[in-house]
mmCIF file of C-alpha atoms in Angstrom:
data_model
loop_
_atom_site.group_PDB
_atom_site.id
_atom_site.type_symbol
_atom_site.label_atom_id
_atom_site.label_comp_id
_atom_site.label_asym_id
_atom_site.label_seq_id
_atom_site.Cartn_x
_atom_site.Cartn_y
_atom_site.Cartn_z
ATOM 1 C CA UNK K 94 -8.239 15.640 13.981
ATOM 2 C CA UNK K 95 -9.095 14.634 17.520
ATOM 3 C CA UNK K 96 -12.463 14.236 19.171
ATOM 4 C CA UNK K 97 -12.711 17.100 21.606
ATOM 5 C CA UNK K 98 -14.136 16.858 25.108
ATOM 6 C CA UNK K 99 -17.233 19.017 25.573
ATOM 7 C CA UNK K 100 -18.271 19.157 21.900
ATOM 8 C CA UNK K 101 -21.694 17.933 20.846
ATOM 9 C CA UNK K 102 -22.319 14.248 20.225
ATOM 10 C CA UNK K 103 -23.206 14.906 16.581
ATOM 11 C CA UNK K 104 -19.951 16.827 16.011
ATOM 12 C CA UNK K 105 -17.971 14.062 17.692
ATOM 13 C CA UNK K 106 -19.672 11.413 15.545
ATOM 14 C CA UNK K 107 -18.947 13.452 12.422
ATOM 15 C CA UNK K 108 -15.247 13.685 13.361
ATOM 16 C CA UNK K 109 -15.173 9.984 14.184
ATOM 17 C CA UNK K 110 -16.708 9.200 10.789
ATOM 18 C CA UNK K 111 -14.055 11.337 9.042
ATOM 19 C CA UNK K 112 -11.262 9.586 10.969
ATOM 20 C CA UNK K 113 -12.752 6.203 10.170
ATOM 21 C CA UNK K 114 -13.007 7.093 6.463
ATOM 22 C CA UNK K 115 -9.421 8.416 6.358
ATOM 23 C CA UNK K 116 -8.138 5.242 8.039
ATOM 24 C CA UNK K 117 -10.065 3.096 5.583
ATOM 25 C CA UNK K 118 -8.870 5.110 2.545
ATOM 26 C CA UNK K 119 -5.254 4.693 3.650
ATOM 27 C CA UNK K 120 -5.705 0.910 3.750
ATOM 28 C CA UNK K 121 -5.712 0.602 7.525
ATOM 29 C CA UNK K 122 -8.022 -2.398 7.467
ATOM 30 C CA UNK K 123 -6.371 -4.237 4.602
ATOM 31 C CA UNK K 124 -2.680 -3.595 5.305
ATOM 32 C CA UNK K 125 -2.210 -6.547 7.666
ATOM 33 C CA UNK K 126 -3.798 -8.951 5.189
ATOM 34 C CA UNK K 127 -1.608 -7.512 2.390
ATOM 35 C CA UNK K 128 1.493 -8.084 4.521
ATOM 36 C CA UNK K 129 0.439 -11.638 5.326
ATOM 37 C CA UNK K 130 -0.400 -12.349 1.676
ATOM 38 C CA UNK K 131 2.940 -11.114 0.387
ATOM 39 C CA UNK K 132 4.868 -12.969 3.103
ATOM 40 C CA UNK K 133 3.026 -16.202 2.318
ATOM 41 C CA UNK K 134 3.672 -15.736 -1.411
ATOM 42 C CA UNK K 135 7.385 -15.567 -0.522
ATOM 43 C CA UNK K 136 7.186 -18.841 1.429
ATOM 44 C CA UNK K 137 7.197 -17.171 4.855
ATOM 45 C CA UNK K 138 4.925 -18.981 7.279
ATOM 46 C CA UNK K 139 3.691 -17.513 10.549
ATOM 47 C CA UNK K 140 6.636 -19.124 12.378
ATOM 48 C CA UNK K 141 8.885 -16.452 10.786
ATOM 49 C CA UNK K 142 6.851 -13.501 12.064
ATOM 50 C CA UNK K 143 8.608 -13.271 15.430
ATOM 51 C CA UNK K 144 12.116 -14.078 14.228
ATOM 52 C CA UNK K 145 14.798 -11.451 14.445
ATOM 53 C CA UNK K 146 16.104 -10.340 11.065
ATOM 54 C CA UNK K 147 19.639 -11.260 12.138
ATOM 55 C CA UNK K 148 18.585 -14.896 12.478
ATOM 56 C CA UNK K 149 17.315 -15.132 8.886
ATOM 57 C CA UNK K 150 19.391 -16.726 6.143
ATOM 58 C CA UNK K 151 20.646 -14.684 3.192
ATOM 59 C CA UNK K 152 17.863 -16.003 0.983
ATOM 60 C CA UNK K 153 15.221 -15.220 3.587
ATOM 61 C CA UNK K 154 16.584 -11.687 3.961
ATOM 62 C CA UNK K 155 16.494 -11.176 0.192
ATOM 63 C CA UNK K 156 12.884 -12.399 -0.004
ATOM 64 C CA UNK K 157 11.943 -10.222 2.986
ATOM 65 C CA UNK K 158 13.503 -7.145 1.361
ATOM 66 C CA UNK K 159 11.513 -7.828 -1.807
ATOM 67 C CA UNK K 160 8.331 -8.297 0.246
ATOM 68 C CA UNK K 161 8.888 -4.907 1.890
ATOM 69 C CA UNK K 162 9.450 -3.378 -1.534
ATOM 70 C CA UNK K 163 6.266 -4.926 -2.940
ATOM 71 C CA UNK K 164 4.230 -3.474 -0.069
ATOM 72 C CA UNK K 165 5.164 -0.041 -1.416
ATOM 73 C CA UNK K 166 3.344 -1.015 -4.642
ATOM 74 C CA UNK K 167 5.955 0.385 -7.007
ATOM 75 C CA UNK K 168 5.304 0.501 -10.741
ATOM 76 C CA UNK K 169 8.893 -0.535 -11.422
ATOM 77 C CA UNK K 170 11.300 -2.751 -9.460
ATOM 78 C CA UNK K 171 15.015 -2.065 -9.860
ATOM 79 C CA UNK K 172 16.996 -5.103 -8.732
ATOM 80 C CA UNK K 173 20.740 -4.465 -8.823
ATOM 81 C CA UNK K 174 22.628 -7.741 -8.268
ATOM 82 C CA UNK K 175 19.988 -8.838 -5.711
ATOM 83 C CA UNK K 176 21.300 -12.402 -5.356
ATOM 84 C CA UNK K 177 25.051 -11.803 -5.456
ATOM 85 C CA UNK K 178 25.599 -12.485 -1.745
ATOM 86 C CA UNK K 179 23.821 -15.853 -1.827
ATOM 87 C CA UNK K 180 25.296 -19.318 -2.252
ATOM 88 C CA UNK K 181 24.542 -20.976 -5.589
ATOM 89 C CA UNK K 182 21.646 -23.230 -4.520
ATOM 90 C CA UNK K 183 19.952 -20.466 -2.527
ATOM 91 C CA UNK K 184 20.551 -18.074 -5.405
ATOM 92 C CA UNK K 185 18.751 -20.414 -7.826
ATOM 93 C CA UNK K 186 15.789 -20.934 -5.505
ATOM 94 C CA UNK K 187 15.393 -17.289 -4.509
ATOM 95 C CA UNK K 188 15.718 -16.085 -8.102
ATOM 96 C CA UNK K 189 12.957 -18.527 -9.096
ATOM 97 C CA UNK K 190 10.784 -17.297 -6.211
ATOM 98 C CA UNK K 191 11.370 -13.672 -7.148
ATOM 99 C CA UNK K 192 10.627 -14.346 -10.814
ATOM 100 C CA UNK K 193 7.373 -16.086 -9.892
ATOM 101 C CA UNK K 194 6.343 -13.201 -7.633
ATOM 102 C CA UNK K 195 7.143 -10.598 -10.291
ATOM 103 C CA UNK K 196 5.015 -12.557 -12.773
ATOM 104 C CA UNK K 197 2.170 -13.126 -10.288
ATOM 105 C CA UNK K 198 2.129 -9.493 -9.145
ATOM 106 C CA UNK K 199 2.485 -8.385 -12.790
ATOM 107 C CA UNK K 200 5.374 -6.062 -11.991
ATOM 108 C CA UNK K 201 7.895 -4.594 -14.361
ATOM 109 C CA UNK K 202 11.433 -5.189 -13.165
ATOM 110 C CA UNK K 203 14.889 -4.222 -14.290
ATOM 111 C CA UNK K 204 17.419 -6.784 -13.131
ATOM 112 C CA UNK K 205 21.078 -5.822 -13.266
ATOM 113 C CA UNK K 206 23.273 -8.907 -13.222
ATOM 114 C CA UNK K 207 26.574 -10.252 -14.495
ATOM 115 C CA UNK K 208 25.226 -13.817 -14.381
ATOM 116 C CA UNK K 209 24.180 -14.847 -17.896
ATOM 117 C CA UNK K 210 22.118 -17.827 -16.718
ATOM 118 C CA UNK K 211 20.275 -15.681 -14.191
ATOM 119 C CA UNK K 212 19.467 -13.079 -16.844
ATOM 120 C CA UNK K 213 18.163 -15.700 -19.275
ATOM 121 C CA UNK K 214 16.041 -17.541 -16.710
ATOM 122 C CA UNK K 215 14.464 -14.420 -15.182
ATOM 123 C CA UNK K 216 14.000 -12.036 -18.095
ATOM 124 C CA UNK K 217 11.600 -11.487 -20.946
ATOM 125 C CA UNK K 218 14.270 -9.364 -22.635
ATOM 126 C CA UNK K 219 18.023 -9.164 -22.072
ATOM 127 C CA UNK K 220 19.758 -5.860 -22.767
ATOM 128 C CA UNK K 221 23.504 -6.214 -23.215
ATOM 129 C CA UNK K 222 25.438 -3.160 -22.147
ATOM 130 C CA UNK K 223 28.991 -2.521 -23.291
ATOM 131 C CA UNK K 224 31.970 -2.226 -20.963
ATOM 132 C CA UNK K 225 31.876 1.510 -21.521
ATOM 133 C CA UNK K 226 28.268 2.319 -20.633
ATOM 134 C CA UNK K 227 26.102 4.812 -22.413
ATOM 135 C CA UNK K 228 24.098 2.749 -24.873
ATOM 136 C CA UNK K 229 22.476 -0.660 -25.296
ATOM 137 C CA UNK K 230 24.716 -2.899 -27.390
ATOM 138 C CA UNK K 231 22.157 -5.600 -28.142
ATOM 139 C CA UNK K 232 18.545 -6.436 -27.266
ATOM 140 C CA UNK K 233 17.694 -10.131 -27.021
ATOM 141 C CA UNK K 234 14.052 -11.138 -26.578
ATOM 142 C CA UNK K 235 13.755 -14.244 -24.384
ATOM 143 C CA UNK K 236 10.905 -16.367 -25.708
ATOM 144 C CA UNK K 237 10.564 -19.547 -23.648
ATOM 145 C CA UNK K 238 6.825 -19.112 -23.132
ATOM 146 C CA UNK K 239 6.287 -18.388 -26.819
ATOM 147 C CA UNK K 240 8.156 -21.600 -27.645
ATOM 148 C CA UNK K 241 6.017 -23.578 -25.164
ATOM 149 C CA UNK K 242 8.857 -24.291 -22.730
ATOM 150 C CA UNK K 243 7.660 -24.617 -19.129
ATOM 151 C CA UNK K 244 9.518 -22.449 -16.639
ATOM 152 C CA UNK K 245 10.780 -25.423 -14.629
ATOM 153 C CA UNK K 246 12.412 -26.800 -17.822
ATOM 154 C CA UNK K 247 14.078 -23.579 -18.989
ATOM 155 C CA UNK K 248 17.616 -24.246 -17.766
ATOM 156 C CA UNK K 249 17.651 -27.729 -19.338
ATOM 157 C CA UNK K 250 16.293 -26.607 -22.709
ATOM 158 C CA UNK K 251 18.215 -26.340 -25.952
ATOM 159 C CA UNK K 252 16.923 -22.763 -26.326
ATOM 160 C CA UNK K 253 18.512 -21.802 -22.991
ATOM 161 C CA UNK K 254 21.897 -22.968 -24.299
ATOM 162 C CA UNK K 255 21.335 -21.054 -27.546
ATOM 163 C CA UNK K 256 20.640 -17.839 -25.627
ATOM 164 C CA UNK K 257 23.656 -18.462 -23.399
ATOM 165 C CA UNK K 258 25.930 -19.045 -26.393
ATOM 166 C CA UNK K 259 24.624 -15.925 -28.164
ATOM 167 C CA UNK K 260 25.219 -13.705 -25.119
ATOM 168 C CA UNK K 261 28.616 -15.289 -24.412
ATOM 169 C CA UNK K 262 29.670 -14.695 -28.037
ATOM 170 C CA UNK K 263 28.622 -11.033 -27.812
ATOM 171 C CA UNK K 264 30.615 -10.603 -24.600
ATOM 172 C CA UNK K 265 33.661 -12.365 -26.080
ATOM 173 C CA UNK K 266 33.498 -10.160 -29.199
ATOM 174 C CA UNK K 267 33.487 -7.073 -27.034
ATOM 175 C CA UNK K 268 36.495 -8.344 -25.082
ATOM 176 C CA UNK K 269 38.365 -8.798 -28.363
ATOM 177 C CA UNK K 270 37.339 -5.307 -29.550
ATOM 178 C CA UNK K 271 38.542 -3.572 -26.378
ATOM 179 C CA UNK K 272 41.984 -5.212 -26.239
#
């Protein structure tokens, strides 16, 4: 709705009030602060704001894509091999950042990965799927927090190795079954 020339001042003020209310209800005043908040939570400082996307590293692009996704406020995040194009060190750091953000934002996420360590370190539950999809072969609850293991110590813990061995054994058994 536009404010029309020649209409009464009261009618114009009423239309202006409706426009103002609609803008406010759609988050017009808070959107910029939401963007800034999400970018800062992903370790983007204001120096990144004017960079071209092509100049960002793979890890920065991955974090930026997740930030854009979080601005949509989805109930569920589907992450299909989100770190596969990253080098190992960047992959570890970005996966930790993403895990922290998912926890902080209290989002539910489904992470599809072929990396056992990544699945164990990021998930609350690991669902093993068979080579021939169609059902869940095994459900493995991941209970580091319940066992009192701090997130920064997960990969060095005995429990991490136990989960890894369990998943590896399941995968090896399936390989033997399908030969």
